[in-house]
Coordinates of C-alpha atoms and ligand atoms in Angstrom, one line a residue:
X92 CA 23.4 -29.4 13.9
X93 CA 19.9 -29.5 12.1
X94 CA 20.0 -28.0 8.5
X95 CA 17.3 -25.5 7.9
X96 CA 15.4 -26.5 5.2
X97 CA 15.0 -24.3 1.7
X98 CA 11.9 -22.3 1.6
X99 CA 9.6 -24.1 -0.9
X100 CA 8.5 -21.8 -3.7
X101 CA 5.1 -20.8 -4.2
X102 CA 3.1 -22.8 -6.9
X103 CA 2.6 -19.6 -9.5
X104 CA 0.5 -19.3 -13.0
X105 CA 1.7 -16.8 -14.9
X106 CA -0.8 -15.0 -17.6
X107 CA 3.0 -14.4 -19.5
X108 CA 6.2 -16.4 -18.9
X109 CA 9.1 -14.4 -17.7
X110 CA 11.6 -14.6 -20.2
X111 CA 14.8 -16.1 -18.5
X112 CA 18.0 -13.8 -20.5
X113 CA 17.6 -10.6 -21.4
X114 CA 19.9 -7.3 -20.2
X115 CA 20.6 -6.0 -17.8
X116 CA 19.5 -8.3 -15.0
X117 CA 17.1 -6.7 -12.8
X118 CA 15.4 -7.7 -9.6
X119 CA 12.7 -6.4 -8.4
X120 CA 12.4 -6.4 -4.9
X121 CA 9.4 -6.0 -2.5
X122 CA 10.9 -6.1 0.9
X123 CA 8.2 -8.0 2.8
X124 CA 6.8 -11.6 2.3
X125 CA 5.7 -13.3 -0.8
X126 CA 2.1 -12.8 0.5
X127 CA 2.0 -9.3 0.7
X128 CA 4.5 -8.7 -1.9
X129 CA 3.2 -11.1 -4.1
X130 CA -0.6 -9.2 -3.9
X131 CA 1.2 -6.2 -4.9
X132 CA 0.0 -5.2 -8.5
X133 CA 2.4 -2.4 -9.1
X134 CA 5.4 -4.9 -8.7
X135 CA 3.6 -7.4 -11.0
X136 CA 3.4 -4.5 -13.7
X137 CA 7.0 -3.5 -13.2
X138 CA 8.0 -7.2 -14.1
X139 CA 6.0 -7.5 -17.1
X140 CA 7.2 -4.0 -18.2
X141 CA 10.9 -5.2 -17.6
X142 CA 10.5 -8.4 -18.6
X143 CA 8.6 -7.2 -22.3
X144 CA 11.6 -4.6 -22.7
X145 CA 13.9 -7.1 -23.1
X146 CA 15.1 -7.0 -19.2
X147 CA 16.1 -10.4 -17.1
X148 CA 13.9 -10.1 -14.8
X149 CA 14.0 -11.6 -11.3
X150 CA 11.8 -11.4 -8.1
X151 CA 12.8 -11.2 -4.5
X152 CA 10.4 -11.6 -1.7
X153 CA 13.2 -10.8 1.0
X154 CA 10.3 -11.8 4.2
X155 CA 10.1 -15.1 2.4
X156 CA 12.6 -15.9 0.6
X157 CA 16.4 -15.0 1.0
X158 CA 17.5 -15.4 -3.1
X159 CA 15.8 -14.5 -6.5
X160 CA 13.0 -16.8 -7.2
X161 CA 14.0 -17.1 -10.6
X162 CA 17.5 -18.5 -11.1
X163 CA 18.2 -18.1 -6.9
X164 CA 20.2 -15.3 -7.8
X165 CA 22.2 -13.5 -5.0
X166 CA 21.1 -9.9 -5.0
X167 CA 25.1 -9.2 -5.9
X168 CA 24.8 -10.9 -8.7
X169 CA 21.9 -8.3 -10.0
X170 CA 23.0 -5.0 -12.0
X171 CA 20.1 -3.0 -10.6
X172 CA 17.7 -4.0 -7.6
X173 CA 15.0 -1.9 -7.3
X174 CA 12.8 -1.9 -4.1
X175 CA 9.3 -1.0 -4.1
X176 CA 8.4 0.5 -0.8
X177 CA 4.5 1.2 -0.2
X178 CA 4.4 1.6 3.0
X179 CA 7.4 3.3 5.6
X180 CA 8.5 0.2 7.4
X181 CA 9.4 -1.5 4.3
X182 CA 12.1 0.7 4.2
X183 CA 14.0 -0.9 7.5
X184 CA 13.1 -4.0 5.6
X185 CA 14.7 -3.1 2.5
X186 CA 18.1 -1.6 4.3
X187 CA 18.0 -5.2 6.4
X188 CA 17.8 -7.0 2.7
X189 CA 21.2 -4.8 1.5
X190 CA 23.0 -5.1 4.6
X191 CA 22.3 -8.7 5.0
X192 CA 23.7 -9.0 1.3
X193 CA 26.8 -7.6 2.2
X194 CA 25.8 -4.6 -0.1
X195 CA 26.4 -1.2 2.0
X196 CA 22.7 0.6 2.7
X197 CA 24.4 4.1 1.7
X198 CA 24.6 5.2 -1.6
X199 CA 28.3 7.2 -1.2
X200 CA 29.5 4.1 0.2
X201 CA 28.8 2.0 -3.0
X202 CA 30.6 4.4 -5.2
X203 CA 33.5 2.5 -5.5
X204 CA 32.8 -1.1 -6.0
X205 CA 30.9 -3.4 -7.8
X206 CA 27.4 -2.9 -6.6
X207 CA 23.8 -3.1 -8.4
X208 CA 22.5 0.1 -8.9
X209 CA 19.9 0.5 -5.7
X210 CA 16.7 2.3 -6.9
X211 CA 14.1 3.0 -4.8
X212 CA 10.0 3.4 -5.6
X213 CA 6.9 3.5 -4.5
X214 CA 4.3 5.3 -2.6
X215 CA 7.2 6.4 0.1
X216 CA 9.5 7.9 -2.9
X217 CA 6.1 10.0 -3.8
X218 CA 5.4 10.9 0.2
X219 CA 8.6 11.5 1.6
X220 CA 11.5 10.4 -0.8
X221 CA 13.8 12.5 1.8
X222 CA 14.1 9.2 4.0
X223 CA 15.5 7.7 1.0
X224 CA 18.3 9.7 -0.3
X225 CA 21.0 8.5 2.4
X226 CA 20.2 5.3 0.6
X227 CA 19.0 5.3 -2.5
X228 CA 21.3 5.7 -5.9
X229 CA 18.0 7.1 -7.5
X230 CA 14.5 8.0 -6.0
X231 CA 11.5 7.1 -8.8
X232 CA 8.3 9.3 -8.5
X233 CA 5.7 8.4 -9.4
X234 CA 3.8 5.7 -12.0
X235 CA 6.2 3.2 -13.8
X236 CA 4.4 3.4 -16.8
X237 CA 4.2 7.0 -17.1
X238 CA 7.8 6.6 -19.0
X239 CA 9.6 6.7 -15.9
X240 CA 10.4 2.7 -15.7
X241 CA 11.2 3.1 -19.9
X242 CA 13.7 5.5 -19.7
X243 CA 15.6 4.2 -16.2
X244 CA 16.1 1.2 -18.6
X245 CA 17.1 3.6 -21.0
X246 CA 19.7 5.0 -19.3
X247 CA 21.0 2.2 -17.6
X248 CA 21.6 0.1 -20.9
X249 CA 22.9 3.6 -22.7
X250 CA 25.9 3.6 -19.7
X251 CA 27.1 0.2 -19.4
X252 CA 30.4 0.6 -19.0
X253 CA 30.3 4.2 -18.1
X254 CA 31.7 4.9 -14.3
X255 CA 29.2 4.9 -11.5
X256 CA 29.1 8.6 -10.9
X257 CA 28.2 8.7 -15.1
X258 CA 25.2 6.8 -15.1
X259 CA 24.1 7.9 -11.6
X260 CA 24.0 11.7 -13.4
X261 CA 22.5 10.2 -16.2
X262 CA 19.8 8.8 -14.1
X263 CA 19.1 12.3 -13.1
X264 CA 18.5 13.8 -15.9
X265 CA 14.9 12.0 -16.1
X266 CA 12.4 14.8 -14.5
X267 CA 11.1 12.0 -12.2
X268 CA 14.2 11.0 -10.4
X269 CA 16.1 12.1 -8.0
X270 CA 19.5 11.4 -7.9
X271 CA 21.2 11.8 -4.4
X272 CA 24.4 12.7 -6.5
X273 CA 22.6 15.8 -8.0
X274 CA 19.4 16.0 -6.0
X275 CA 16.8 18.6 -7.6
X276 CA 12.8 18.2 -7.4
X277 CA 11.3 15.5 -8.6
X278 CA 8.1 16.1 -11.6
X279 CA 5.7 12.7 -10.5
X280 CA 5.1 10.9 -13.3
X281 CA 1.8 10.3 -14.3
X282 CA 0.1 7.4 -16.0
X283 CA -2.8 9.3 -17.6
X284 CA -5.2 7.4 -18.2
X285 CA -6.3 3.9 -17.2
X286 CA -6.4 2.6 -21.1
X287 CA -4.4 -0.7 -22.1
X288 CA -1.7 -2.9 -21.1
X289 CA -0.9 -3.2 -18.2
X290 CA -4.2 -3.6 -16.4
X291 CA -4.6 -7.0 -14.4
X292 CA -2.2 -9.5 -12.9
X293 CA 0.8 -11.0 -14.3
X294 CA 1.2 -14.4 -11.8
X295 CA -1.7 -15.9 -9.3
X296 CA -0.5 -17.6 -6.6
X297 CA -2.8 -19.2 -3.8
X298 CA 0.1 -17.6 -1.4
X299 CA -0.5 -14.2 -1.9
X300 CA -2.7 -12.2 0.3
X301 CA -5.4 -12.2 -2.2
X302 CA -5.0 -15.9 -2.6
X303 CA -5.5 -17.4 -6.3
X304 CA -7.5 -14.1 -7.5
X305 CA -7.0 -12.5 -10.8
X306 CA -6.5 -8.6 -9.7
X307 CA -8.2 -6.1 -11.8
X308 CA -7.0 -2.6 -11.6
X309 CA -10.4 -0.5 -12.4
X310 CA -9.4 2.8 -10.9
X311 CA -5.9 4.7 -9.9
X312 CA -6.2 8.3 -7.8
X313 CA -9.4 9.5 -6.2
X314 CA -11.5 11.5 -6.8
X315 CA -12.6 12.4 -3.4
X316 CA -10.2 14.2 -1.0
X317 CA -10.5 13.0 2.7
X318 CA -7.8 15.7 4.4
X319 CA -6.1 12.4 6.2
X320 CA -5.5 10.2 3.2
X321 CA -2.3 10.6 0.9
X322 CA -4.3 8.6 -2.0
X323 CA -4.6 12.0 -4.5
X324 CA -1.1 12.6 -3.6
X325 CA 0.3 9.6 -4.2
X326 CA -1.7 8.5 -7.4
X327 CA -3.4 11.4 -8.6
X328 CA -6.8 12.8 -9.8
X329 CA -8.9 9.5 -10.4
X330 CA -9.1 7.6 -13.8
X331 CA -11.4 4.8 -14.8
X332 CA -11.0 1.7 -16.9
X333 CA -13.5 1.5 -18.9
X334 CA -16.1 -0.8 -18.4
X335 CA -15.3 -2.8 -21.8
X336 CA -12.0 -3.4 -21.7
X337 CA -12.2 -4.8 -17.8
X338 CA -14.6 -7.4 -19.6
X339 CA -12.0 -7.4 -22.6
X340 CA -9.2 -8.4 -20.2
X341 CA -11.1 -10.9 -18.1
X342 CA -12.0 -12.7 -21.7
X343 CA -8.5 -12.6 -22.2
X344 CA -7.7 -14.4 -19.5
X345 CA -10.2 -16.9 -19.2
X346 CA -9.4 -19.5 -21.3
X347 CA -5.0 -18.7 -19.7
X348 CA -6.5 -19.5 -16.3
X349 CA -7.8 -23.5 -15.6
X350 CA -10.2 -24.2 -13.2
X351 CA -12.5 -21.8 -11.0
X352 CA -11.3 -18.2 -11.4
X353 CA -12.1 -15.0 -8.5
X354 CA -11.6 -11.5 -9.5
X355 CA -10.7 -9.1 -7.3
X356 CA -11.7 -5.6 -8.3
X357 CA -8.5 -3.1 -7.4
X358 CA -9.4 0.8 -6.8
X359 CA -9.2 2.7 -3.8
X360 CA -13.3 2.7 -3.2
X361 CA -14.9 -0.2 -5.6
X362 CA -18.1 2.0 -4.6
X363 CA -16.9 4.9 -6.9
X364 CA -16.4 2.5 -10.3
X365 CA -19.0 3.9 -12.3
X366 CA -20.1 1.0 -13.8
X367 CA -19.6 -1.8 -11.0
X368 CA -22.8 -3.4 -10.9
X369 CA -22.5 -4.0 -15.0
X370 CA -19.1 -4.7 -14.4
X371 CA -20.2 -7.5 -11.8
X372 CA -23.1 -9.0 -14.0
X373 CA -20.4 -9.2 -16.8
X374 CA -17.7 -11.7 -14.4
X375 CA -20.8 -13.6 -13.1
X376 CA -21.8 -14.5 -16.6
X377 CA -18.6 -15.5 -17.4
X378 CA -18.7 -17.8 -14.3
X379 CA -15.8 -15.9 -12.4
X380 CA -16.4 -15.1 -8.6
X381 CA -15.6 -11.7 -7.7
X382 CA -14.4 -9.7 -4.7
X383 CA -14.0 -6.0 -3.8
X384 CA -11.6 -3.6 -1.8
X385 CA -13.1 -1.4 0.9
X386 CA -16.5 0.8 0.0
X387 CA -17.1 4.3 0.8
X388 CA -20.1 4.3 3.0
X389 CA -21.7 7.1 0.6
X390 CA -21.2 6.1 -2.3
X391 CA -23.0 2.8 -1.9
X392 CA -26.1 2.4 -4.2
X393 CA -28.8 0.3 -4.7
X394 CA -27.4 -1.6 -7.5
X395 CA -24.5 -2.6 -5.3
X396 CA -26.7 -4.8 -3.0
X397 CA -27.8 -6.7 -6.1
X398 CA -23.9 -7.1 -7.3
X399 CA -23.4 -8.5 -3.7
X400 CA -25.8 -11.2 -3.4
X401 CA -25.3 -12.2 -7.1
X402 CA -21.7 -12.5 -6.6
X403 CA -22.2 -14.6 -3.3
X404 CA -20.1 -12.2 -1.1
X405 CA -19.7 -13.0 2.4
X406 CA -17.6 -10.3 4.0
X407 CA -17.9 -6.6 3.8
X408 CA -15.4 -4.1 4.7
X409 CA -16.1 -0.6 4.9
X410 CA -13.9 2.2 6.9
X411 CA -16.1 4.7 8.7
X412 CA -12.9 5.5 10.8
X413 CA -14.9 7.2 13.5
X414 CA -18.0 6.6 15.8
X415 CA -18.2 10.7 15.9
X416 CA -20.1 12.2 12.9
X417 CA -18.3 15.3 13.6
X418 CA -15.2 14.1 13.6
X419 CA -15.8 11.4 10.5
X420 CA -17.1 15.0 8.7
X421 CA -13.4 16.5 9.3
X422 CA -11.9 13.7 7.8
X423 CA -14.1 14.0 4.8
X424 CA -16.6 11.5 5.1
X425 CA -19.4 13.1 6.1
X426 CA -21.8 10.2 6.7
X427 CA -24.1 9.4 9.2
X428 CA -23.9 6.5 11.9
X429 CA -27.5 5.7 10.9
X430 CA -26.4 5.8 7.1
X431 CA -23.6 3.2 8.0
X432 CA -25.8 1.1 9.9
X433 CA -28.0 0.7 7.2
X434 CA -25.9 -0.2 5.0
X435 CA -24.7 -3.1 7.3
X436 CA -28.4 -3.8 7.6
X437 CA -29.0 -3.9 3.8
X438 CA -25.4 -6.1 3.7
X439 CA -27.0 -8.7 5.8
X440 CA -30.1 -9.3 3.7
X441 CA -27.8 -9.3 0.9
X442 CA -26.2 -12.3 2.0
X443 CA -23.5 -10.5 4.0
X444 CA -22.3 -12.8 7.2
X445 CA -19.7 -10.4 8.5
X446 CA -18.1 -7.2 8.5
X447 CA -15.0 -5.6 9.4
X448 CA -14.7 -1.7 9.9
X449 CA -11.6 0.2 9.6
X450 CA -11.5 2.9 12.5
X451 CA -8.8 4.9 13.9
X452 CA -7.6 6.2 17.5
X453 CA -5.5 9.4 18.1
X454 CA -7.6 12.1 15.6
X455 CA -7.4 15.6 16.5
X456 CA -10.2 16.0 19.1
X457 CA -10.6 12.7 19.7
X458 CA -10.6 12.9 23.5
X459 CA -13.4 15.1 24.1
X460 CA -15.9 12.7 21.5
X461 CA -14.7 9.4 23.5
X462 CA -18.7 9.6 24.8
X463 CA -19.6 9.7 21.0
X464 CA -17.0 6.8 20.6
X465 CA -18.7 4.4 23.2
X466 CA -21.8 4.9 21.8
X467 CA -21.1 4.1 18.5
X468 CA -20.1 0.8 19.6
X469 CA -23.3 0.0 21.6
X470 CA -25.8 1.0 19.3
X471 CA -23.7 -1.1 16.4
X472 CA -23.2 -4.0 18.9
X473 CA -27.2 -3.7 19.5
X474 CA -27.6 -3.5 15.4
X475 CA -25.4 -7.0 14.7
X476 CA -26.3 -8.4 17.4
X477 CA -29.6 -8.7 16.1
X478 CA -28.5 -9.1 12.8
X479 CA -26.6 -11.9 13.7
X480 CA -23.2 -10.7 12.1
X481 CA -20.0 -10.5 13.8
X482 CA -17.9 -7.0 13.5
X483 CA -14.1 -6.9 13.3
X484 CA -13.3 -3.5 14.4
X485 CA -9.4 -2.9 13.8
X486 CA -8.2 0.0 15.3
X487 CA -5.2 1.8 14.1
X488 CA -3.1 4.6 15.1
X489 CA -3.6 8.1 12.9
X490 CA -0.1 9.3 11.6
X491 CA -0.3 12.1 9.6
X492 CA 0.9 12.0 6.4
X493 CA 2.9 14.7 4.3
X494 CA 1.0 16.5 1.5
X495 CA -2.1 15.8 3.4
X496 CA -4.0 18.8 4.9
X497 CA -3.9 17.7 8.2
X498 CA 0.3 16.8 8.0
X499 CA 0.7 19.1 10.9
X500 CA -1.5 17.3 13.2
X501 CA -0.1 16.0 16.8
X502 CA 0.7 12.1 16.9
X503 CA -0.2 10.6 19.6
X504 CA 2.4 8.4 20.5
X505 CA 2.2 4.5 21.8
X506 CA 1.3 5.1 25.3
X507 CA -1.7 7.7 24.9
X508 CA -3.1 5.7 21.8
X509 CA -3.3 2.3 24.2
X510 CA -4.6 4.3 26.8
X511 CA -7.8 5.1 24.7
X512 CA -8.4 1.6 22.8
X513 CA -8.5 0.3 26.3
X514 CA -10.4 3.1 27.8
X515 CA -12.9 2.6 25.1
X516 CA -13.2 -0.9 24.9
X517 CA -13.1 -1.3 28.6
X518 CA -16.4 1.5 28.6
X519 CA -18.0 -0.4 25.8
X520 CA -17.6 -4.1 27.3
X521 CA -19.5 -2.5 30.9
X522 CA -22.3 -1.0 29.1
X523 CA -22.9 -4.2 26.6
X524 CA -21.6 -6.8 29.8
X525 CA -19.2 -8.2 27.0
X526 CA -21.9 -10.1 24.9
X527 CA -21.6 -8.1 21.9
X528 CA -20.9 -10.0 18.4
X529 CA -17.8 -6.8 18.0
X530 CA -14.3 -7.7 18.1
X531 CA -12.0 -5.0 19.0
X532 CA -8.4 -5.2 18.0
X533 CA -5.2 -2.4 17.9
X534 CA -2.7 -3.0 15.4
X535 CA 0.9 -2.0 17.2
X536 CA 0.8 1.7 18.1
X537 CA 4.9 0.6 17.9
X538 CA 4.8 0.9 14.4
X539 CA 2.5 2.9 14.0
X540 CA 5.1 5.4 15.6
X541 CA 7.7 3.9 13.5
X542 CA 5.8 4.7 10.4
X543 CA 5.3 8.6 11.8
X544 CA 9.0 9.0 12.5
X545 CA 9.6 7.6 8.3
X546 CA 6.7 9.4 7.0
X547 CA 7.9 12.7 7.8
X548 CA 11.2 12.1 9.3
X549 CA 14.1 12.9 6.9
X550 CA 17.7 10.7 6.1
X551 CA 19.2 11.1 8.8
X552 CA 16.8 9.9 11.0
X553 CA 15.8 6.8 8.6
X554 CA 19.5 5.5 9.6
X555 CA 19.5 6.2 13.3
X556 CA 16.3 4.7 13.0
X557 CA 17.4 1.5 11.2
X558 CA 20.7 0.9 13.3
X559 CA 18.4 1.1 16.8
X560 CA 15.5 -1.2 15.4
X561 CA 18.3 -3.6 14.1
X562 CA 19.2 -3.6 17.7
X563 CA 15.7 -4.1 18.7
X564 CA 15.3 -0.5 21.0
X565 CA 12.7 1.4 21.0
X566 CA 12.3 5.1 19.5
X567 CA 13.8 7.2 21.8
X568 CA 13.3 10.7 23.0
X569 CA 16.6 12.1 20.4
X570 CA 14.6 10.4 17.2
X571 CA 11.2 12.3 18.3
X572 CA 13.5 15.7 18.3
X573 CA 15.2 14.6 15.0
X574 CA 11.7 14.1 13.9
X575 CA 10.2 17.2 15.2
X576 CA 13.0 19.0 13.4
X577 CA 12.6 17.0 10.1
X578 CA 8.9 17.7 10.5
X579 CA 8.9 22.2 10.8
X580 CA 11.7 21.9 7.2
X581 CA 9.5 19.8 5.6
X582 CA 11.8 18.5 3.2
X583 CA 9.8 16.4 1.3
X584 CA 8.1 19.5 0.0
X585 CA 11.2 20.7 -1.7
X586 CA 11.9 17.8 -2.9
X587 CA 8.5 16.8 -5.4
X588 CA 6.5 19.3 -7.1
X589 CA 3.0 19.7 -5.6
X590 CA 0.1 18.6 -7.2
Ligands
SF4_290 S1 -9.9 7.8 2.1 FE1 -10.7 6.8 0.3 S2 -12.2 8.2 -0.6 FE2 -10.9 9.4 0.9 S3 -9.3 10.2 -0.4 FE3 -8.5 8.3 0.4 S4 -9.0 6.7 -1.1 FE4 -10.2 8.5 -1.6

């Protein structure tokens, strides 16, 4: 029999060392890989928050590794694990990581043993925490720093040695939890405003997504409010950092960090920072590199072309979702394809070799602009072709999210959405005979529907759910009636307040 061999750990700086004691002992999972957890800065900030209130902290990556990265702690030996779920099929990941522990995935069933406390957060706990109660022996709403994270501790520490059912009660008592024990609606809490600690990245690892960047957060909410995205909902109205304590942070950090250093600017659109191009001179005289999340296509300015050829960006990422200006106007983006394409045009001169373009299949009315579709494609093959700059187009499929205007909306399921990406690349290769510098790619419409089914599907569902994609089966025709059913009750609604 070969052994398998350990999982090497990933080389990590940290800004602040993790102190090793500390009570109670709390891990902090993220139930994907190091790379994606690891690029996570809301997990980051929960550790240093833990770690600076006097918590042991410890780290699981449960798509990496199977232990704690510090001390390779067994998740039983933890007092509270609490999962941070961002997106719906972490959740199957995170009931895999319990029931491969030998910890039981529902919350009744721990209430008589010896069992970490099982909090869940996230952006799922602020969308649709109804997936979680089956599972969860408290729900967390909201920002971690808003208070919420302080007085979890609080109460945790305040009943050691109090019975489960106790502290579970106790946890409920904080307006921004819900207990399953006592469930009531959840108040999300709300970081205010975007001033002071915590504000950047606690570790760099080359591993993570975002390889050995420094993240910087620069904006939390939106201010815009595109009737598809769950952004507002999740985080809130936007707030800013100002633009002197970014540069205050990054001189911070400098001399913590050897060698080269890339920052990568954290907001929903880096195109909405107010001060971005003064923020970009600033990390270019400090000799820092610099990257940026997605841009809005309208809110691109002048000044931004400038920040991009100073700071020696190569790749460009915007999300213009749709080749139908009608239908990119219902979804609150109400740009032109001429607008976009000369932005890609201005890009390229800026030093710009390639884009990618975030774009969607299965939009309300999508069908009947599949001619506006196609020729989207052609003219923008046409455009890059003689630009000279290869496009990634990556398709997903829409699943409409709760709180959203449009969280009644049909989805399409797997078999109609693959019937249109390969409808509409087929119709695009014929009328550019497949020389075009676009690549076309579908991420799964599988889990796409797995993620509709969790986004709006209640508890009941989450564990039929979990027990069939254990087994590997597919969603079947009972889980889209259990979903259609969760859907018209709309529990999630009852259980956080509205904005
Ligand atoms: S799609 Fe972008 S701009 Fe629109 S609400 Fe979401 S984060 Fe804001």
């Amino acid at each position: 029999m070969v052994a398998r061999a350990k999982p090497s750990l990933p080389e990590e700086l940290f800004l602040e060392r993790l102190p090793s004691g500390g009570w109670p002992s709390w891990g902090v999972v993220y139930p994907s890989t190091y790379e994606v957890g690891s690029s996570n800065l809301g997990v980051q900030y929960v550790c240093w928050m833990l770690a600076r209130m006097g918590a042991r902290v410890v780290r699981f990556f449960p798509g990496s590794f199977p232990r704690s990265l510090e001390g390779n702690l067994h998740p039983l030996e933890l007092d509270v694990l609490s999962f941070n779920v961002s997106y719906e099929l972490e959740l199957l990941q995170a009931l895999r990581f319990l029931d491969s522990s030998g910890i039981p995935i529902l919350w009744r069933e721990r209430l008589d043993g010896e069992y970490p406390l099982v909090m869940f957060a996230g952006a799922l706990a602020s969308l649709n925490p109804s997936v979680l109660l089956p599972f969860a022996d408290a729900v967390a709403v909201g920002d971690a720093e808003g208070g919420l994270l302080e007085r979890l501790l609080g109460a945790v520490r305040e009943r050691a040695g109090s019975s489960r059912e106790e502290l579970l009660l106790a946890l409920g008592e904080n307006p921004s939890a819900i207990v399953p024990l006592s469930p009531r609606r959840a108040r999300p809490s709300r970081r205010e405003a975007l001033l002071g600690w915590p504000s950047c990245s606690l570790w760099l690892s080359p591993r993570s997504a975002f390889g050995n960047s420094l993240l910087l957060e620069l904006q939390r909410g939106c201010a815009f409010s595109c009737p598809y995205c769950p952004v507002p909902r999740v985080y809130g109205r936007a707030r800013f950092r100002p633009l002197e304590e970014c540069l205050e942070v990054l001189g911070w950090a400098r001399p913590l960090v050897p060698g080269p250093l890339r920052v990568g600017l954290l907001s929903p659109e880096a195109g909405c920072y107010p001060w971005l191009w003064e923020l970009v001179e600033g990390i270019l005289r400090m000799g820092f590199g610099v990257s940026f999340a997605s841009l809005r296509v309208d809110t691109v300015k002048d000044p931004f072309f400038d920040a991009l050829r100073a700071a020696g960006v190569r790749t460009l990422t915007l999300a213009p979702e749709t080749g139908s200006r009608r239908l990119r106007a219902s979804l609150g983006k109400p740009f032109s394809n001429e607008r976009l394409f000369e932005v890609l045009r201005r890009a390229r001169e800026s030093g710009i070799r390639r884009a990618k373009l975030y774009m969607m299949v299965g939009l309300p009315g999508q069908e009947e602009a599949f001619a506006e579709e196609v020729s989207f494609l052609t003219e923008l093959a046409d455009l890059c072709g003689g630009l000279r700059m290869p496009v990634e187009l990556s398709f997903s499929t829409f699943v409409p999210k709760p709180f959203t205007p449009l969280e009644g909306a049909p989805f399409w399921g797997v078999e109609r959405a693959k019937a249109f990406f390969e409808e509409l690349r087929r119709d695009f290769m014929l009328s550019t005979r497949g020389g075009a510098p676009l690549e076309l790619k579908l991420a799964s419409p599988r889990e796409s529907a797995l993620e509709a089914l969790l986004s709006q599907g209640d508890g009941e569902l989450a564990l039929k759910l979990y027990r069939a994609w254990r087994e590997g089966a597919k969603p079947g025709k009972e889980l889209w009636e259990l979903w259609g059913e969760a859907r018209s009750r709309r529990e999630w609604y009852n259980l956080v307040e509205p904005a």
